[in-house]
CSV table of N, CA and C in Angstrom, one decimal:
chain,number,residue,atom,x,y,z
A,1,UNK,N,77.8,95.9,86.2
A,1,UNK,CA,79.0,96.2,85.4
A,1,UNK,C,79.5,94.9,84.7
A,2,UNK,N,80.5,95.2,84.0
A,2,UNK,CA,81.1,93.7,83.0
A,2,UNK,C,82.2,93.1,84.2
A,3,UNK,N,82.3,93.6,85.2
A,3,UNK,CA,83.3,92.6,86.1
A,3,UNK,C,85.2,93.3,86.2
A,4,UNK,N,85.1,94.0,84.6
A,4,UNK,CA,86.3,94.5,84.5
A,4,UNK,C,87.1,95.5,85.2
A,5,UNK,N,88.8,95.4,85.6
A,5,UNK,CA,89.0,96.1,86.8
A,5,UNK,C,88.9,97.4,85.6
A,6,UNK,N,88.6,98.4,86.4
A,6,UNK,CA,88.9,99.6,85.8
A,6,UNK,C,90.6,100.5,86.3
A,7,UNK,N,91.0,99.9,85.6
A,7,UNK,CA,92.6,99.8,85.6
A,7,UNK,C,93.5,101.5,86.1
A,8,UNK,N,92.7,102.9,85.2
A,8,UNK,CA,92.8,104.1,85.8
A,8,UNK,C,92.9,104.2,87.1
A,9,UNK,N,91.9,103.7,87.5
A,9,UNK,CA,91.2,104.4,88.7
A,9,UNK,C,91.8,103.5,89.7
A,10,UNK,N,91.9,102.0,89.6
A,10,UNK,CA,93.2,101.5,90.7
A,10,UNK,C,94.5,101.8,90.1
A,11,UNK,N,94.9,102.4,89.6
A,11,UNK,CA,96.5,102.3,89.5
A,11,UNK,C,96.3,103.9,90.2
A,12,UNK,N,95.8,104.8,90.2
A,12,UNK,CA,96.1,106.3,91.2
A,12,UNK,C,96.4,106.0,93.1
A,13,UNK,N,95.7,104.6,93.7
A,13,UNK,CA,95.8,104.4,94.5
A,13,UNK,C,97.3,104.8,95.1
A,14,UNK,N,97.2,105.4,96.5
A,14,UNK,CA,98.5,105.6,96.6
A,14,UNK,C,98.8,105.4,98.0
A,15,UNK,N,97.8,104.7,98.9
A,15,UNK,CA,98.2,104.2,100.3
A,15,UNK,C,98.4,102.7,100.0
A,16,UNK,N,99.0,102.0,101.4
A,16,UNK,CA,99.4,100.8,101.5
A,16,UNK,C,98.6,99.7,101.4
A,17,UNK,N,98.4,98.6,100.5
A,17,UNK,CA,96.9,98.0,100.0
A,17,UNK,C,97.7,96.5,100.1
A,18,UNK,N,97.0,95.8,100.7
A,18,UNK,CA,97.2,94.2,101.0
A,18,UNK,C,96.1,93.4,100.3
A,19,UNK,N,96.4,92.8,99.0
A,19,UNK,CA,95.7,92.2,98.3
A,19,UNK,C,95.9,90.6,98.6
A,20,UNK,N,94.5,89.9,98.8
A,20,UNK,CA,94.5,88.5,99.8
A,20,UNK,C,93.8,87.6,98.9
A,21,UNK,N,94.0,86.7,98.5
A,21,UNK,CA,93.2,85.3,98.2
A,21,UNK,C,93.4,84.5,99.1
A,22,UNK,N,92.7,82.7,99.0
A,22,UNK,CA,93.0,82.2,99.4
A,22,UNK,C,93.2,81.1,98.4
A,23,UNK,N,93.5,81.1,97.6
A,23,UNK,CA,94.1,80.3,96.3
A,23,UNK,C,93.0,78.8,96.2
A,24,UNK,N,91.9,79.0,96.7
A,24,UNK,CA,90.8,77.7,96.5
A,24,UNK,C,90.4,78.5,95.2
A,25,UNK,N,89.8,79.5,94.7
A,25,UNK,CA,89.1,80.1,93.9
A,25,UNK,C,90.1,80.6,92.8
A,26,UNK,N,90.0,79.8,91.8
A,26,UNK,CA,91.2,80.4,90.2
A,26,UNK,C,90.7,81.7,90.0
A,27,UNK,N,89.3,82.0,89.6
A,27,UNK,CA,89.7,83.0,89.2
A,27,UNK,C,89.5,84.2,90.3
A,28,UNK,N,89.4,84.5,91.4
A,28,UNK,CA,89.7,85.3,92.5
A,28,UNK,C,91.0,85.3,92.4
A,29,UNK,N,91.9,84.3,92.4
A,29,UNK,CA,93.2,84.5,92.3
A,29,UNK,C,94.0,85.2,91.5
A,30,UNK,N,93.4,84.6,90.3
A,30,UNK,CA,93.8,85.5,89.1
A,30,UNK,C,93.5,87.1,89.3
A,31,UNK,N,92.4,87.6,89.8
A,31,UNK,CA,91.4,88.6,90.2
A,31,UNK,C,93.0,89.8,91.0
A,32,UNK,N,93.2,88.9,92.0
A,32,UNK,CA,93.7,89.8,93.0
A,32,UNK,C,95.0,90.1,92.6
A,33,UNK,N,95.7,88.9,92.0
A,33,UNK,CA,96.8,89.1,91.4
A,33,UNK,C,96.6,90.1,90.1
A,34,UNK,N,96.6,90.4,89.6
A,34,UNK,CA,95.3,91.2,88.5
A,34,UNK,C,95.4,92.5,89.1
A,35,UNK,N,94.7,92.8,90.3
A,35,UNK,CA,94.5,94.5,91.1
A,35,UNK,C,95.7,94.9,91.3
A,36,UNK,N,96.6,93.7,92.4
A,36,UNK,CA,97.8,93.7,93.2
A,36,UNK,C,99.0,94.3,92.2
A,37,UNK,N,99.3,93.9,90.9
A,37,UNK,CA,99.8,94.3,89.6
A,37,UNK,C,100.1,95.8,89.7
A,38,UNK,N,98.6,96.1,89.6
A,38,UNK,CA,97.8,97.3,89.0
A,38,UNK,C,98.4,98.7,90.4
A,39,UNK,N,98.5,98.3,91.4
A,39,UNK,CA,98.9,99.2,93.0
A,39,UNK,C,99.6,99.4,92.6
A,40,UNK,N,100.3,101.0,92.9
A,40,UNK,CA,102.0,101.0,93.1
A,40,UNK,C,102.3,100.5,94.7
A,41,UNK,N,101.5,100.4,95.8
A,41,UNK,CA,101.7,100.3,96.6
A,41,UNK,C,101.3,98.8,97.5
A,42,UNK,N,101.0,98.2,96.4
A,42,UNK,CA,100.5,96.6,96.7
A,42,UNK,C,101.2,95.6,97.6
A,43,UNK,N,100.9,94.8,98.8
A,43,UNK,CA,101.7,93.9,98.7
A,43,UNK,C,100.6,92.3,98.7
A,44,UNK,N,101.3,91.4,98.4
A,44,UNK,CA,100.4,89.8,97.2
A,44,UNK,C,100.5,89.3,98.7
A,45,UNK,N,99.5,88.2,98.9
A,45,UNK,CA,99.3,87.5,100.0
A,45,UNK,C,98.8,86.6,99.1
A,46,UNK,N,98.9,84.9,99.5
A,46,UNK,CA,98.0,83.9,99.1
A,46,UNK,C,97.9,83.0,100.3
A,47,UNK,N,96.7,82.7,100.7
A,47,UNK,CA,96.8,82.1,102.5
A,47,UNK,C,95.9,80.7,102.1
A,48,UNK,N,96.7,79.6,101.4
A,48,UNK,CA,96.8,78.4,100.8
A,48,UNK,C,95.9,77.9,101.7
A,49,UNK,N,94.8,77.1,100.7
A,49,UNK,CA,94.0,76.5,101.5
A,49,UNK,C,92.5,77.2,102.0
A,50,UNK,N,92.2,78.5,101.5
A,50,UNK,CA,91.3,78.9,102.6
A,50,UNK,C,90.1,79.3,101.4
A,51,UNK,N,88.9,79.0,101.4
A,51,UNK,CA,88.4,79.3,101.1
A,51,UNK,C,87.9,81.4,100.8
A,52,UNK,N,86.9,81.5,99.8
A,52,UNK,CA,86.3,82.9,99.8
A,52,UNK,C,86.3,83.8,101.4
A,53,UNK,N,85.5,82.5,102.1
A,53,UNK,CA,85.1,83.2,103.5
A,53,UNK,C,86.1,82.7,104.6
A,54,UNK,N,87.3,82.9,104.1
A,54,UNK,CA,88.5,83.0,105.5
A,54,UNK,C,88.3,82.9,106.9
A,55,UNK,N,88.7,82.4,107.5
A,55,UNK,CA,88.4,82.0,109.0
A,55,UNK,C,89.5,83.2,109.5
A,56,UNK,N,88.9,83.6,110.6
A,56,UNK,CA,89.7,84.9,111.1
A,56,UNK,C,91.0,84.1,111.8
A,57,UNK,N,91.3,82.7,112.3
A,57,UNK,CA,92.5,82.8,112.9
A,57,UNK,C,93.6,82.3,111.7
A,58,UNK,N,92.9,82.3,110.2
A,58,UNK,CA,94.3,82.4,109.2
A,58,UNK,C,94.3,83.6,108.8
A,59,UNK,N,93.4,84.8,108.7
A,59,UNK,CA,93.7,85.9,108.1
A,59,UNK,C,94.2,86.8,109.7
A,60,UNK,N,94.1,86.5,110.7
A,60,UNK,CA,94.2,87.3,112.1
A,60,UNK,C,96.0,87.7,111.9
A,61,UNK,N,96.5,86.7,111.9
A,61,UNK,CA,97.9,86.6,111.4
A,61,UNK,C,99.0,87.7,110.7
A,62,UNK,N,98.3,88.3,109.5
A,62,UNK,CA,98.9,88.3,108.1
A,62,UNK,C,98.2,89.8,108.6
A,63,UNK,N,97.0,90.0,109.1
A,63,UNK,CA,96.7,92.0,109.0
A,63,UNK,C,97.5,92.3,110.1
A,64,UNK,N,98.1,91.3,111.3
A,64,UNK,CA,98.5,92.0,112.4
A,64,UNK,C,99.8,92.2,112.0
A,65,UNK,N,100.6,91.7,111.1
A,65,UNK,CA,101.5,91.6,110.4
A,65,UNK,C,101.7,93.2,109.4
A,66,UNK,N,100.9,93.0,108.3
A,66,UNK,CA,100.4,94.2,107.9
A,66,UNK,C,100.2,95.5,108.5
A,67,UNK,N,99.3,95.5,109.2
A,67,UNK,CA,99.3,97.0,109.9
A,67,UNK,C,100.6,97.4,111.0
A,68,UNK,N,101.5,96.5,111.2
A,68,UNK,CA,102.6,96.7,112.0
A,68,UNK,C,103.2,96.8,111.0
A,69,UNK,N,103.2,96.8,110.0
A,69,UNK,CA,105.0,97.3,109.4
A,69,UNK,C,104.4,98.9,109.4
């Protein structure tokens, strides 16, 4: 593909969607910020400092968080 979100087909989304960077990577950032927009049901995470491949005791946090609300 050309990389492009296909903007239709994520804006129908209509469950609860936790969109995550870890703000080392601009344009992933931009990327997610970008989808997160696009949800009606989005909520933005940025977990400062963490590379692509997240270490599970910074992202362990923020889903247990997540799936309890």
């Amino acid at each position: 593909g050309d990389f492009s979100i296909p903007i239709e087909r994520v804006a129908t989304v209509q469950i609860p969607i936790l969109v995550i960077d870890g703000g080392e990577t601009l344009w992933l950032s931009h990327a997610a910020q970008a989808v997160a927009k696009l949800l009606p049901s989005a909520q933005r995470r940025t977990l400062k400092g963490q590379p692509h491949k997240v270490g599970p005791e910074a992202i362990a946090p923020l889903l247990i968080e997540f799936f309890n609300e």
